[in-house]
Amino acid sequence: MRYSKLLGKTSKTAPHDAESVNARLLVQGGFVDQLMAGVYTYLPLGLRVIDRVKEIVREEMNRLGAQEILMPALQPREPWETTGRWTDPGPEVMFQFKGRGDKDLTLGWTHEEIVTPTVKRFVRSYKDLPFSVYQIQDKFRNEPRAKSGLLRGREFSMKDLYSFHLDEADLDRFYELAKEAYRRVYDRCGLHALIAEASGGAFTKYSHEFQVLTESGEDIIYYCEKCEYAQNREISEYKEGDRCPKCGGIMREGKAIEVGNIFKLMTRFSDPFELNYTDADGVSKPVLMGCYGLGPSRVMGTVIEVHHDDKGIIWPKAIAPYLVHLVSLTAKDEAVTVRVRAVADKLVDELEAAGVSVLYDDREDARAGEKFADADLIGCPLRLVVSEKTLAADSVEWKERVSAEAKMVPMVQAVGEVGEFAKK
Ligand code: ATP
Ligand code: MG
């Protein structure tokens, strides 16, 4: 991708209302454009990142054996009346409005009310269970505080998974597998998430939240520094300095961002929708359910909160918009500039032919310092520079975003070494 053609450009000034690091860097880096509080357009750079997060999520959900579906965001009032959630939490969380014929409508903030009746049409006997479905879709919530960039959107991306089981043992089995799948998602995105016990709703003592420790977190958790056992403060029996009940280590207090939350719903939704199955003896029983939420957009924002420095974002390779940020510099002598550009063009072609994604800063009117500052702000893992100096040495300058040092790599080895770097 040529930077000169890219929609969305970096800006030197921070947006006046950006209260969080992720919002500031995403707007300044040209990843997103804010429409209103908590609602963003993903520009090409930002879309590449969130798509990579979603792809990782999708791979791990498929590996779990879950099937992908897509449910509507636009929904009627009736199923929400069935569960009582049209009024509680109702407008506290839901956007509610009128359609034609005075019909009450909402935009999905979660999808139990849609998935349960859908599944009911296909599940009859114990032979149809267990199974699980998920979707990746925008959710809508009337959040009171939407000031943290992608961390708290009013329209935001969620992957929601729902599982359906014969009995509690099978729900427990799947729940543990889902935990492992969640861990893999965060690991692959460059986040270390602790699993914290949190309030579980009406049917179970605990749900589990995946919490990433960082100063910008809105949640407070208590966690053991040794075995990482953790609880959300809202329910917690612990305080700073207590002994860990699991391993005897010391419990610490920390701020954290909730990047996922999984629940055993038991029969909370199968009861009102009468989602039952017939067992081997012909007896009708309620299906047990689990639900599992993970926010790709919040994950993207959290990655920035955790991985940045004073110059900009430091993307982990797995979700970087491009692996390589290639900068070509103009020389005083126009003839040299033409040669530099020809060499850079060729390198881009070769890298792309080798399957490497490249953001190519081909601007002719930007100075070296400006281009380097932009490369740091955008945060691709590897910066390559082609200039009069590198041309003379038949090399390319190589600098990784995580390191302060640059080195020269012979041009003939460049594509091979980038290939190796991509694999590391
Ligand atoms: P919070 O307590 O932070 O408001 P929640 O507990 O209401 O979140 P869940 O209903 O558990 O959120 O949603 C599942 C996941 O969806 C969350 O773990 C988070 O990753 C993501 N998520 C929830 N609300 C938002 C939001 N407003 N903006 C971005 N992501 C969100
Ligand atoms: Mg939650």
Tab-separated table of C-alpha atoms and ligand atoms in Angstrom:
chain	number	residue	atom	x	y	z
A	1	MET	CA	0.000	0.000	0.000
A	2	ARG	CA	1.343	3.391	-0.972
A	3	TYR	CA	1.071	5.888	1.844
A	4	SER	CA	0.484	8.710	-0.647
A	5	LYS	CA	-2.754	7.007	-1.732
A	6	LEU	CA	-3.922	5.848	1.717
A	7	LEU	CA	-7.200	7.222	3.063
A	8	GLY	CA	-6.470	8.472	6.557
A	9	LYS	CA	-3.288	10.353	7.346
A	10	THR	CA	-1.319	10.914	10.507
A	11	SER	CA	-1.751	14.160	12.360
A	12	LYS	CA	0.674	15.897	14.670
A	13	THR	CA	-1.927	17.254	17.019
A	14	ALA	CA	-3.858	15.122	19.462
A	15	PRO	CA	-7.659	15.255	19.204
A	16	HIS	CA	-8.873	17.652	21.916
A	17	ASP	CA	-11.309	15.223	23.522
A	18	ALA	CA	-9.172	12.059	23.493
A	19	GLU	CA	-8.912	11.049	27.126
A	20	SER	CA	-7.257	7.715	26.524
A	21	VAL	CA	-4.020	6.634	24.911
A	22	ASN	CA	-5.686	4.296	22.435
A	23	ALA	CA	-8.111	6.960	21.207
A	24	ARG	CA	-5.327	9.500	20.771
A	25	LEU	CA	-2.935	7.177	18.956
A	26	LEU	CA	-5.627	5.630	16.769
A	27	VAL	CA	-6.912	9.015	15.648
A	28	GLN	CA	-3.445	10.554	15.235
A	29	GLY	CA	-2.189	7.476	13.397
A	30	GLY	CA	-5.064	7.594	10.909
A	31	PHE	CA	-6.595	4.274	12.009
A	32	VAL	CA	-10.053	5.506	12.937
A	33	ASP	CA	-12.267	8.551	12.608
A	34	GLN	CA	-14.662	9.480	15.385
A	35	LEU	CA	-18.293	10.123	14.480
A	36	MET	CA	-19.495	10.739	18.041
A	37	ALA	CA	-18.628	9.550	21.546
A	38	GLY	CA	-18.097	5.799	21.371
A	39	VAL	CA	-18.732	5.487	17.630
A	40	TYR	CA	-15.907	5.208	15.113
A	41	THR	CA	-15.259	4.651	11.422
A	42	TYR	CA	-12.437	2.195	10.799
A	43	LEU	CA	-10.193	3.669	8.136
A	44	PRO	CA	-8.116	1.278	5.999
A	45	LEU	CA	-5.300	0.923	8.576
A	46	GLY	CA	-7.685	0.363	11.476
A	47	LEU	CA	-9.802	-2.077	9.516
A	48	ARG	CA	-6.752	-4.197	8.738
A	49	VAL	CA	-5.971	-4.471	12.452
A	50	ILE	CA	-9.465	-5.324	13.680
A	51	ASP	CA	-9.905	-7.800	10.830
A	52	ARG	CA	-6.766	-9.594	11.968
A	53	VAL	CA	-8.058	-9.733	15.548
A	54	LYS	CA	-11.373	-11.124	14.285
A	55	GLU	CA	-9.573	-13.708	12.178
A	56	ILE	CA	-7.659	-14.960	15.217
A	57	VAL	CA	-10.913	-15.135	17.171
A	58	ARG	CA	-12.592	-16.965	14.281
A	59	GLU	CA	-9.778	-19.523	14.040
A	60	GLU	CA	-9.950	-20.285	17.742
A	61	MET	CA	-13.755	-20.541	17.749
A	62	ASN	CA	-13.691	-22.882	14.745
A	63	ARG	CA	-11.022	-24.959	16.476
A	64	LEU	CA	-13.409	-25.281	19.393
A	65	GLY	CA	-15.915	-26.800	16.982
A	66	ALA	CA	-18.294	-23.814	17.133
A	67	GLN	CA	-20.192	-22.924	13.955
A	68	GLU	CA	-20.287	-19.355	12.710
A	69	ILE	CA	-23.646	-17.701	12.119
A	70	LEU	CA	-24.774	-14.088	11.747
A	71	MET	CA	-27.824	-12.856	13.607
A	72	PRO	CA	-29.672	-9.605	12.937
A	73	ALA	CA	-28.780	-6.437	14.819
A	74	LEU	CA	-32.308	-5.069	14.280
A	75	GLN	CA	-34.746	-6.839	16.579
A	76	PRO	CA	-38.395	-6.693	17.694
A	77	ARG	CA	-39.497	-6.138	21.280
A	78	GLU	CA	-41.258	-9.514	21.789
A	79	PRO	CA	-38.365	-11.884	22.637
A	80	TRP	CA	-37.039	-9.266	25.071
A	81	GLU	CA	-40.437	-9.215	26.789
A	82	THR	CA	-40.257	-12.996	27.109
A	83	THR	CA	-37.122	-12.737	29.248
A	84	GLY	CA	-38.048	-9.504	31.024
A	85	ARG	CA	-35.046	-7.678	29.651
A	86	TRP	CA	-37.060	-5.106	27.641
A	87	THR	CA	-37.531	-3.288	30.960
A	88	ASP	CA	-34.612	-4.624	33.035
A	89	PRO	CA	-31.995	-3.521	32.066
A	90	GLY	CA	-34.091	-2.031	29.237
A	91	PRO	CA	-33.224	1.535	28.188
A	92	GLU	CA	-30.413	1.581	30.751
A	93	VAL	CA	-28.412	-0.396	28.185
A	94	MET	CA	-30.629	-0.840	25.121
A	95	PHE	CA	-31.365	1.587	22.332
A	96	GLN	CA	-35.139	1.352	21.920
A	97	PHE	CA	-37.076	3.065	19.170
A	98	LYS	CA	-40.135	2.850	16.945
A	99	GLY	CA	-40.365	1.423	13.443
A	100	ARG	CA	-43.296	1.549	11.030
A	101	GLY	CA	-46.728	0.870	12.512
A	102	ASP	CA	-45.464	2.042	15.886
A	103	LYS	CA	-43.571	-1.221	16.322
A	104	ASP	CA	-41.019	-1.282	19.147
A	105	LEU	CA	-37.531	-2.147	17.969
A	106	THR	CA	-34.046	-2.425	19.405
A	107	LEU	CA	-30.486	-2.966	18.254
A	108	GLY	CA	-28.831	-6.066	19.709
A	109	TRP	CA	-26.662	-5.472	22.780
A	110	THR	CA	-26.347	-9.264	23.286
A	111	HIS	CA	-28.103	-12.126	21.494
A	112	GLU	CA	-29.504	-14.714	23.918
A	113	GLU	CA	-33.033	-13.570	23.017
A	114	ILE	CA	-32.380	-14.268	19.343
A	115	VAL	CA	-30.207	-17.369	19.457
A	116	THR	CA	-32.384	-19.338	21.893
A	117	PRO	CA	-35.617	-19.319	19.826
A	118	THR	CA	-33.578	-19.955	16.670
A	119	VAL	CA	-31.918	-23.003	18.172
A	120	LYS	CA	-35.294	-24.208	19.473
A	121	ARG	CA	-36.430	-24.698	15.877
A	122	PHE	CA	-33.680	-27.267	15.296
A	123	VAL	CA	-33.160	-29.050	18.608
A	124	ARG	CA	-35.505	-31.913	19.441
A	125	SER	CA	-33.712	-34.812	21.044
A	126	TYR	CA	-30.563	-35.572	23.012
A	127	LYS	CA	-29.028	-36.587	19.668
A	128	ASP	CA	-28.979	-32.917	18.579
A	129	LEU	CA	-26.752	-31.918	21.514
A	130	PRO	CA	-24.207	-30.621	22.368
A	131	PHE	CA	-23.323	-27.902	19.928
A	132	SER	CA	-22.212	-24.290	19.838
A	133	VAL	CA	-22.630	-21.295	17.555
A	134	TYR	CA	-20.952	-17.907	17.451
A	135	GLN	CA	-21.039	-14.684	15.537
A	136	ILE	CA	-18.822	-11.640	15.166
A	137	GLN	CA	-20.990	-8.581	14.946
A	138	ASP	CA	-21.411	-5.018	16.078
A	139	LYS	CA	-23.295	-4.611	19.344
A	140	PHE	CA	-25.082	-1.473	20.488
A	141	ARG	CA	-25.156	-0.247	24.078
A	142	ASN	CA	-26.292	3.042	25.489
A	143	GLU	CA	-23.080	3.367	27.525
A	144	PRO	CA	-23.106	6.324	29.936
A	145	ARG	CA	-19.357	6.848	29.687
A	146	ALA	CA	-17.934	6.373	26.214
A	147	LYS	CA	-14.691	8.256	26.557
A	148	SER	CA	-12.099	5.535	26.317
A	149	GLY	CA	-11.745	5.150	22.565
A	150	LEU	CA	-12.237	1.548	21.498
A	151	LEU	CA	-12.367	0.351	25.097
A	152	ARG	CA	-15.938	1.504	25.560
A	153	GLY	CA	-17.964	1.950	22.415
A	154	ARG	CA	-21.675	2.585	21.951
A	155	GLU	CA	-21.352	0.581	18.754
A	156	PHE	CA	-18.577	-1.979	19.144
A	157	SER	CA	-17.474	-5.329	17.824
A	158	MET	CA	-18.285	-8.449	19.822
A	159	LYS	CA	-17.764	-12.126	19.253
A	160	ASP	CA	-20.540	-13.918	21.089
A	161	LEU	CA	-20.544	-17.667	21.425
A	162	TYR	CA	-23.466	-19.715	22.771
A	163	SER	CA	-23.264	-23.370	23.763
A	164	PHE	CA	-26.058	-25.912	24.330
A	165	HIS	CA	-25.769	-29.008	26.496
A	166	LEU	CA	-27.541	-32.073	27.837
A	167	ASP	CA	-26.289	-31.691	31.378
A	168	GLU	CA	-24.066	-29.699	33.685
A	169	ALA	CA	-21.081	-32.004	33.267
A	170	ASP	CA	-21.062	-31.378	29.551
A	171	LEU	CA	-21.472	-27.618	30.025
A	172	ASP	CA	-18.521	-27.688	32.464
A	173	ARG	CA	-16.404	-29.610	29.969
A	174	PHE	CA	-17.084	-27.123	27.175
A	175	TYR	CA	-16.671	-24.135	29.504
A	176	GLU	CA	-13.091	-25.211	30.277
A	177	LEU	CA	-12.329	-25.663	26.574
A	178	ALA	CA	-13.735	-22.198	25.874
A	179	LYS	CA	-11.425	-20.772	28.577
A	180	GLU	CA	-8.433	-22.281	26.814
A	181	ALA	CA	-9.607	-20.937	23.452
A	182	TYR	CA	-9.931	-17.463	25.000
A	183	ARG	CA	-6.435	-17.671	26.441
A	184	ARG	CA	-5.067	-18.551	23.007
A	185	VAL	CA	-6.849	-15.580	21.423
A	186	TYR	CA	-5.299	-13.117	23.881
A	187	ASP	CA	-1.851	-14.711	23.699
A	188	ARG	CA	-1.880	-14.510	19.931
A	189	CYS	CA	-2.929	-10.843	20.094
A	190	GLY	CA	-0.019	-10.060	22.421
A	191	LEU	CA	-2.058	-9.734	25.631
A	192	HIS	CA	-1.646	-11.527	28.915
A	193	ALA	CA	-5.105	-12.002	30.409
A	194	LEU	CA	-5.771	-13.185	33.956
A	195	ILE	CA	-8.942	-15.171	34.581
A	196	ALA	CA	-10.858	-13.419	37.339
A	197	GLU	CA	-13.900	-14.701	39.166
A	198	ALA	CA	-16.764	-12.237	38.884
A	199	SER	CA	-20.422	-12.232	39.769
A	200	GLY	CA	-22.204	-14.989	37.925
A	201	GLY	CA	-25.762	-13.768	37.714
A	202	ALA	CA	-28.719	-15.633	39.176
A	203	PHE	CA	-27.680	-19.217	38.437
A	204	THR	CA	-24.023	-19.671	39.284
A	205	LYS	CA	-21.749	-18.212	41.917
A	206	TYR	CA	-19.157	-16.988	39.443
A	207	SER	CA	-18.676	-15.989	35.870
A	208	HIS	CA	-15.137	-15.589	34.582
A	209	GLU	CA	-13.659	-12.402	33.251
A	210	PHE	CA	-10.484	-12.168	31.245
A	211	GLN	CA	-8.635	-9.192	32.669
A	212	VAL	CA	-5.525	-7.462	31.318
A	213	LEU	CA	-3.599	-5.541	33.968
A	214	THR	CA	-2.931	-1.943	32.930
A	215	GLU	CA	-3.164	1.477	34.550
A	216	SER	CA	-5.885	2.599	32.144
A	217	GLY	CA	-8.205	-0.224	33.219
A	218	GLU	CA	-11.632	0.663	34.633
A	219	ASP	CA	-11.933	-2.527	36.690
A	220	ILE	CA	-10.117	-3.288	39.928
A	221	ILE	CA	-9.070	-6.860	40.501
A	222	TYR	CA	-7.273	-8.731	43.250
A	223	TYR	CA	-4.807	-11.247	41.879
A	224	CYS	CA	-2.128	-13.542	43.210
A	225	GLU	CA	1.273	-12.536	41.907
A	226	LYS	CA	2.401	-16.161	42.017
A	227	CYS	CA	-0.392	-18.347	40.572
A	228	GLU	CA	-2.518	-15.554	39.030
A	229	TYR	CA	-5.723	-16.603	40.775
A	230	ALA	CA	-7.901	-13.477	40.573
A	231	GLN	CA	-11.222	-11.928	41.570
A	232	ASN	CA	-12.996	-8.770	40.479
A	233	ARG	CA	-13.221	-6.257	43.338
A	234	GLU	CA	-17.026	-6.032	42.977
A	235	ILE	CA	-17.341	-9.441	44.621
A	236	SER	CA	-14.076	-9.898	46.153
A	237	GLU	CA	-13.428	-11.289	49.622
A	238	TYR	CA	-9.803	-10.144	49.406
A	239	LYS	CA	-7.702	-7.074	49.948
A	240	GLU	CA	-4.149	-6.089	49.054
A	241	GLY	CA	-1.618	-8.229	50.907
A	242	ASP	CA	-3.962	-11.133	51.711
A	243	ARG	CA	-2.783	-14.707	51.262
A	244	CYS	CA	-3.877	-16.393	48.043
A	245	PRO	CA	-6.409	-19.124	48.876
A	246	LYS	CA	-5.005	-21.346	46.120
A	247	CYS	CA	-1.235	-21.206	46.628
A	248	GLY	CA	-0.479	-19.031	49.656
A	249	GLY	CA	1.105	-16.298	47.521
A	250	ILE	CA	0.364	-12.596	48.052
A	251	MET	CA	-2.792	-10.992	46.636
A	252	ARG	CA	-2.263	-7.653	44.885
A	253	GLU	CA	-4.697	-4.976	43.803
A	254	GLY	CA	-4.500	-3.813	40.190
A	255	LYS	CA	-6.392	-1.917	37.510
A	256	ALA	CA	-7.433	-4.041	34.582
A	257	ILE	CA	-9.418	-4.048	31.344
A	258	GLU	CA	-12.057	-6.744	30.908
A	259	VAL	CA	-11.442	-8.192	27.444
A	260	GLY	CA	-13.788	-11.157	27.758
A	261	ASN	CA	-16.487	-12.617	29.980
A	262	ILE	CA	-17.899	-16.143	30.027
A	263	PHE	CA	-21.004	-17.366	31.850
A	264	LYS	CA	-22.801	-20.570	32.609
A	265	LEU	CA	-26.366	-19.495	31.865
A	266	MET	CA	-27.801	-22.859	32.933
A	267	THR	CA	-31.560	-22.555	32.169
A	268	ARG	CA	-31.862	-18.744	32.415
A	269	PHE	CA	-32.912	-18.558	28.743
A	270	SER	CA	-34.024	-22.112	27.994
A	271	ASP	CA	-36.776	-21.770	30.629
A	272	PRO	CA	-38.556	-18.680	29.241
A	273	PHE	CA	-38.228	-19.900	25.630
A	274	GLU	CA	-38.961	-23.522	26.585
A	275	LEU	CA	-35.859	-24.798	24.892
A	276	ASN	CA	-36.120	-28.463	25.864
A	277	TYR	CA	-34.911	-31.783	24.519
A	278	THR	CA	-36.139	-35.323	24.884
A	279	ASP	CA	-33.684	-37.651	26.587
A	280	ALA	CA	-33.060	-41.319	25.721
A	281	ASP	CA	-35.984	-42.350	27.959
A	282	GLY	CA	-38.382	-39.943	26.284
A	283	VAL	CA	-38.329	-37.457	29.174
A	284	SER	CA	-38.381	-33.717	28.340
A	285	LYS	CA	-35.570	-31.701	29.939
A	286	PRO	CA	-34.315	-28.114	29.649
A	287	VAL	CA	-31.211	-27.509	27.557
A	288	LEU	CA	-28.315	-26.025	29.543
A	289	MET	CA	-26.593	-23.027	28.021
A	290	GLY	CA	-23.334	-21.126	28.266
A	291	CYS	CA	-22.459	-17.748	26.753
A	292	TYR	CA	-19.044	-16.374	25.993
A	293	GLY	CA	-18.345	-12.752	24.988
A	294	LEU	CA	-15.144	-11.248	23.648
A	295	GLY	CA	-14.703	-7.757	22.221
A	296	PRO	CA	-12.347	-7.527	19.208
A	297	SER	CA	-12.494	-3.723	19.234
A	298	ARG	CA	-11.757	-3.595	22.961
A	299	VAL	CA	-8.898	-6.055	22.412
A	300	MET	CA	-7.506	-3.722	19.745
A	301	GLY	CA	-7.720	-0.749	22.113
A	302	THR	CA	-6.203	-2.755	24.968
A	303	VAL	CA	-3.240	-3.822	22.835
A	304	ILE	CA	-2.441	-0.131	22.341
A	305	GLU	CA	-2.848	0.674	26.043
A	306	VAL	CA	-0.321	-2.074	26.797
A	307	HIS	CA	2.010	-1.769	23.795
A	308	HIS	CA	3.007	1.812	23.094
A	309	ASP	CA	5.731	4.340	23.929
A	310	ASP	CA	5.931	8.110	23.760
A	311	LYS	CA	6.346	7.924	19.981
A	312	GLY	CA	3.360	5.775	19.141
A	313	ILE	CA	1.908	2.288	18.855
A	314	ILE	CA	4.004	-0.897	18.962
A	315	TRP	CA	1.860	-3.528	17.219
A	316	PRO	CA	2.497	-7.205	17.900
A	317	LYS	CA	3.233	-8.859	14.545
A	318	ALA	CA	0.094	-10.998	14.577
A	319	ILE	CA	-2.246	-8.012	14.385
A	320	ALA	CA	-0.071	-5.270	12.865
A	321	PRO	CA	-1.669	-3.439	9.932
A	322	TYR	CA	1.452	-4.181	7.862
A	323	LEU	CA	4.579	-6.097	8.810
A	324	VAL	CA	6.907	-3.663	7.065
A	325	HIS	CA	6.865	0.113	6.911
A	326	LEU	CA	9.143	0.926	4.002
A	327	VAL	CA	10.409	4.484	3.760
A	328	SER	CA	12.101	5.933	0.690
A	329	LEU	CA	13.945	9.204	1.168
A	330	THR	CA	14.520	11.910	-1.367
A	331	ALA	CA	18.092	13.067	-2.087
A	332	LYS	CA	19.355	16.529	-2.966
A	333	ASP	CA	20.178	15.349	-6.455
A	334	GLU	CA	17.024	14.571	-8.426
A	335	ALA	CA	18.764	11.804	-10.409
A	336	VAL	CA	19.650	10.034	-7.138
A	337	THR	CA	16.083	10.401	-5.899
A	338	VAL	CA	14.869	8.677	-9.051
A	339	ARG	CA	17.268	5.780	-8.449
A	340	VAL	CA	16.298	5.519	-4.771
A	341	ARG	CA	12.669	5.359	-5.754
A	342	ALA	CA	13.314	2.667	-8.379
A	343	VAL	CA	15.143	0.510	-5.815
A	344	ALA	CA	12.406	1.023	-3.209
A	345	ASP	CA	9.663	0.203	-5.749
A	346	LYS	CA	11.466	-3.016	-6.650
A	347	LEU	CA	11.921	-3.991	-3.001
A	348	VAL	CA	8.215	-3.452	-2.328
A	349	ASP	CA	7.320	-5.644	-5.304
A	350	GLU	CA	9.668	-8.403	-4.153
A	351	LEU	CA	8.425	-8.291	-0.574
A	352	GLU	CA	4.783	-8.412	-1.658
A	353	ALA	CA	5.566	-11.271	-4.053
A	354	ALA	CA	7.035	-13.103	-1.039
A	355	GLY	CA	3.760	-12.600	0.836
A	356	VAL	CA	4.959	-9.766	3.097
A	357	SER	CA	2.556	-6.881	3.717
A	358	VAL	CA	4.175	-3.470	3.170
A	359	LEU	CA	3.116	0.071	3.909
A	360	TYR	CA	5.248	2.084	1.494
A	361	ASP	CA	5.891	5.696	2.424
A	362	ASP	CA	6.511	6.990	-1.094
A	363	ARG	CA	5.765	10.643	-0.349
A	364	GLU	CA	8.026	13.045	-2.175
A	365	ASP	CA	7.108	16.097	-0.176
A	366	ALA	CA	7.795	14.714	3.307
A	367	ARG	CA	11.145	14.972	5.052
A	368	ALA	CA	13.019	12.077	6.660
A	369	GLY	CA	12.201	13.153	10.230
A	370	GLU	CA	8.511	13.368	9.439
A	371	LYS	CA	8.483	9.948	7.798
A	372	PHE	CA	10.299	8.344	10.721
A	373	ALA	CA	7.942	9.946	13.228
A	374	ASP	CA	4.979	8.609	11.257
A	375	ALA	CA	6.491	5.115	11.125
A	376	ASP	CA	6.873	5.175	14.921
A	377	LEU	CA	3.341	6.496	15.407
A	378	ILE	CA	1.738	3.896	13.110
A	379	GLY	CA	3.813	1.202	14.765
A	380	CYS	CA	4.470	-1.504	12.168
A	381	PRO	CA	6.963	-4.079	13.535
A	382	LEU	CA	9.759	-3.414	11.010
A	383	ARG	CA	10.924	-0.188	9.389
A	384	LEU	CA	13.064	-0.414	6.251
A	385	VAL	CA	14.688	2.665	4.741
A	386	VAL	CA	15.984	3.106	1.205
A	387	SER	CA	18.015	6.291	0.738
A	388	GLU	CA	21.060	7.704	-0.998
A	389	LYS	CA	23.156	6.335	1.872
A	390	THR	CA	21.778	2.786	1.721
A	391	LEU	CA	22.033	2.808	-2.063
A	392	ALA	CA	25.748	3.552	-1.842
A	393	ALA	CA	26.185	0.520	0.418
A	394	ASP	CA	23.883	-1.641	-1.713
A	395	SER	CA	21.895	-2.191	1.462
A	396	VAL	CA	18.699	-1.313	3.223
A	397	GLU	CA	18.411	0.171	6.708
A	398	TRP	CA	16.605	-2.152	9.124
A	399	LYS	CA	15.011	-0.997	12.373
A	400	GLU	CA	12.551	-2.921	14.463
A	401	ARG	CA	9.856	-0.907	16.239
A	402	VAL	CA	10.727	-2.470	19.599
A	403	SER	CA	14.396	-1.546	19.360
A	404	ALA	CA	16.256	1.750	19.279
A	405	GLU	CA	19.048	0.530	16.996
A	406	ALA	CA	19.168	0.405	13.242
A	407	LYS	CA	21.432	-1.829	11.148
A	408	MET	CA	22.286	-2.215	7.488
A	409	VAL	CA	21.251	-5.371	5.668
A	410	PRO	CA	22.670	-6.147	2.188
A	411	MET	CA	19.955	-5.642	-0.416
A	412	VAL	CA	20.362	-9.188	-1.787
A	413	GLN	CA	19.496	-10.612	1.643
A	414	ALA	CA	16.695	-8.207	2.514
A	415	VAL	CA	13.681	-10.206	1.332
A	416	GLY	CA	14.986	-13.427	2.901
A	417	GLU	CA	15.664	-11.762	6.244
A	418	VAL	CA	12.255	-10.125	6.325
A	419	GLY	CA	10.773	-13.584	5.678
A	420	GLU	CA	12.680	-14.916	8.689
A	421	PHE	CA	11.601	-11.934	10.819
A	422	ALA	CA	7.951	-12.596	9.901
A	423	LYS	CA	8.224	-16.158	11.211
A	424	LYS	CA	9.903	-15.295	14.536
B	1	ATP	P1	-18.156	-3.706	31.015
B	1	ATP	O1	-18.329	-4.226	32.413
B	1	ATP	O2	-16.760	-3.338	30.689
B	1	ATP	O3	-19.155	-2.680	30.632
B	1	ATP	P2	-19.675	-5.936	30.244
B	1	ATP	O4	-19.393	-6.813	31.396
B	1	ATP	O5	-20.967	-5.207	30.188
B	1	ATP	O6	-18.474	-4.929	30.040
B	1	ATP	P3	-20.108	-8.165	28.510
B	1	ATP	O7	-21.564	-8.050	28.365
B	1	ATP	O8	-19.541	-9.191	29.399
B	1	ATP	O9	-19.496	-6.747	28.899
B	1	ATP	O10	-19.502	-8.230	27.044
B	1	ATP	C1	-18.541	-9.172	26.606
B	1	ATP	C2	-17.290	-8.481	26.095
B	1	ATP	O11	-17.604	-7.491	25.114
B	1	ATP	C3	-16.541	-7.713	27.152
B	1	ATP	O12	-15.717	-8.574	27.889
B	1	ATP	C4	-15.742	-6.746	26.319
B	1	ATP	O13	-14.620	-7.402	25.743
B	1	ATP	C5	-16.706	-6.417	25.208
B	1	ATP	N1	-17.446	-5.182	25.491
B	1	ATP	C6	-18.495	-5.014	26.325
B	1	ATP	N2	-18.938	-3.758	26.327
B	1	ATP	C7	-18.133	-3.086	25.458
B	1	ATP	C8	-18.094	-1.733	24.993
B	1	ATP	N3	-18.969	-0.828	25.414
B	1	ATP	N4	-17.143	-1.396	24.087
B	1	ATP	C9	-16.256	-2.308	23.634
B	1	ATP	N5	-16.260	-3.592	24.028
B	1	ATP	C10	-17.177	-3.981	24.922
B	2	MG	MG	-18.647	-8.506	31.485
